[in-house]
Coordinates of C-alpha atoms in Angstrom, one line a residue:
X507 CA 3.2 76.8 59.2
X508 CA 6.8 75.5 59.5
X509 CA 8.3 72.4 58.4
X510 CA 8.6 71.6 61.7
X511 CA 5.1 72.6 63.1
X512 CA 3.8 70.7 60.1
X513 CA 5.8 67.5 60.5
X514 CA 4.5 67.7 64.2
X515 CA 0.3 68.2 62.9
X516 CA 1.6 65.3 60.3
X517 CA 1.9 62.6 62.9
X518 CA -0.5 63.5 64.7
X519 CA -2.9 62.9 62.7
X520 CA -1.9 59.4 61.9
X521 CA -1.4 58.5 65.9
X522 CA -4.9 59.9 66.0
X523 CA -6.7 57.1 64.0
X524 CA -4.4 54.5 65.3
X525 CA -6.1 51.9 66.8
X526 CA -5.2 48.8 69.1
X527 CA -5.4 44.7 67.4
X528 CA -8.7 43.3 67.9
X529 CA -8.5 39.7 69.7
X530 CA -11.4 37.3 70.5
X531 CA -12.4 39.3 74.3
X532 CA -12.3 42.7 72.4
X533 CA -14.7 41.1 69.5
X534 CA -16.8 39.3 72.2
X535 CA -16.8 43.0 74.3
X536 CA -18.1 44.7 70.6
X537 CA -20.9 41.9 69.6
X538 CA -22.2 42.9 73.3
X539 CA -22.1 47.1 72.6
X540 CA -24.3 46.0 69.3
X541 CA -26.7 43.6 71.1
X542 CA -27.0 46.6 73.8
X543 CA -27.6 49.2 71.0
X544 CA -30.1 47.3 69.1
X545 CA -31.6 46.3 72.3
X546 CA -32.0 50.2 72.9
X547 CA -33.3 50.7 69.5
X548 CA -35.0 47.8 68.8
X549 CA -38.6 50.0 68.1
X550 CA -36.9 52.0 65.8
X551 CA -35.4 49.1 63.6
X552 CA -39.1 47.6 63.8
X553 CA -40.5 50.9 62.4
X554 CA -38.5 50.6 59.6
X555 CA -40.2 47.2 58.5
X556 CA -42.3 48.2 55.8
X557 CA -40.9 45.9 53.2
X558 CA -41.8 43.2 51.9
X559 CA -44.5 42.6 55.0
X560 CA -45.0 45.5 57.1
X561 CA -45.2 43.4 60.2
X562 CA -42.7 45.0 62.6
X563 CA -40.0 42.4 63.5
X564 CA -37.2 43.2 62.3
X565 CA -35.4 44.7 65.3
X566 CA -37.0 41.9 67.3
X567 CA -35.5 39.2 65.1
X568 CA -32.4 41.3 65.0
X569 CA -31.6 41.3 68.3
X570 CA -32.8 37.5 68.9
X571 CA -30.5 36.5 66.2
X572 CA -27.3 38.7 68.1
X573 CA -28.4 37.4 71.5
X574 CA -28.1 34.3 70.3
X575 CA -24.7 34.8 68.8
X576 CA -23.4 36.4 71.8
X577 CA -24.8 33.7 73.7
X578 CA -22.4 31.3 71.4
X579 CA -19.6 33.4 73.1
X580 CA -20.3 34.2 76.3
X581 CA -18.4 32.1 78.8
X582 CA -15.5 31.5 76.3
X583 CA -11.9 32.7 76.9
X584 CA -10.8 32.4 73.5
X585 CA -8.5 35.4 72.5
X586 CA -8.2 34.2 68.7
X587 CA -10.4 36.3 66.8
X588 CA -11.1 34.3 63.9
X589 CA -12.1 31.6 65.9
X590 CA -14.5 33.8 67.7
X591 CA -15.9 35.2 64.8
X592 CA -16.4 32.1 63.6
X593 CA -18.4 31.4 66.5
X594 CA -20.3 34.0 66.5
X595 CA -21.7 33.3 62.9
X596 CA -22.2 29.6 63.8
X597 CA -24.4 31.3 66.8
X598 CA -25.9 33.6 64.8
X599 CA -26.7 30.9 62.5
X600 CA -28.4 28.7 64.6
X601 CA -30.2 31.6 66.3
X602 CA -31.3 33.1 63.0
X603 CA -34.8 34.7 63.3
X604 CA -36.8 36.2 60.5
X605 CA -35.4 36.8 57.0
X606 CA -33.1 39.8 58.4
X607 CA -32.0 37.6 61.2
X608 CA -31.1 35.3 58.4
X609 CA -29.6 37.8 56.2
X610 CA -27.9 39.8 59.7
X611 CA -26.5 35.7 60.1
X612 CA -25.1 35.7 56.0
X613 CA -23.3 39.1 57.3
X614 CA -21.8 37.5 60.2
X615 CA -20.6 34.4 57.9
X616 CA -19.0 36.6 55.3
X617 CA -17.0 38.4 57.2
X618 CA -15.8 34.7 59.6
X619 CA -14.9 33.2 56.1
X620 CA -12.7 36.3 54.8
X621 CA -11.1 36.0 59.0
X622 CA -10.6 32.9 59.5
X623 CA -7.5 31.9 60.9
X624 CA -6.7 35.7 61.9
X625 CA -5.3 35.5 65.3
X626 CA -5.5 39.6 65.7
X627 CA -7.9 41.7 63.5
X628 CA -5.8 44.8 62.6
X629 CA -5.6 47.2 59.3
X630 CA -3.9 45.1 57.1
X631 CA -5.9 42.2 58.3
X632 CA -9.1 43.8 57.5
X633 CA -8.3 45.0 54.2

């Protein structure tokens, strides 16, 4: 491979895993996707319940607890991603069901916390 032919395979590699800012409609459009997804696999997150009390909630009290944080976020406009995040772990919060949905809620207000005032999630944001 030439210097040239590698130079070209160089960048584009690093356009590949370029990705666009997250704002508050693109973080409301993603807490939707995983609210569908765990919708879809709810049955298969409650077979996994076996511990402590193999009663079989946990992907019902998953997706309660998301519903509840996308329902936080539904109607709003706001493009400012940490205060969306934030809302969506005060709605996750408040919807909290079952100790994952309290635990999936914790997640949620970590992640809020260490964004807050973030206006644009990107790379450097994140890390």
């Amino acid at each position: 491979m030439n210097s040239e032919t590698q130079q070209t395979y160089i960048r584009r590699r690093q356009n590949r895993f370029r990705t666009a800012p997250i704002d508050g409609q693109a973080l409301k459009y993603l807490i939707y996707a995983g609210l569908s997804w765990l919708r879809t696999n709810q049955e298969t997150v409650n077979a996994l319940n076996v511990y402590p009390v193999p009663d079989g909630d946990t992907g019902i009290n998953m997706v309660l607890t998301m519903q509840a944080a996308y329902d936080e976020i539904a109607d709003s406009p706001e493009q400012n991603f940490g205060n969306m995040i934030n809302a969506v772990a005060h709605g996750a919060l408040m919807g909290a069901r079952g100790n994952s949905g309290v635990i999936l809620s914790q997640i949620w207000r970590g992640l809020a916390r260490g964004l807050d005032g973030i206006e644009v999630l990107d790379g450097p944001n994140l890390v």
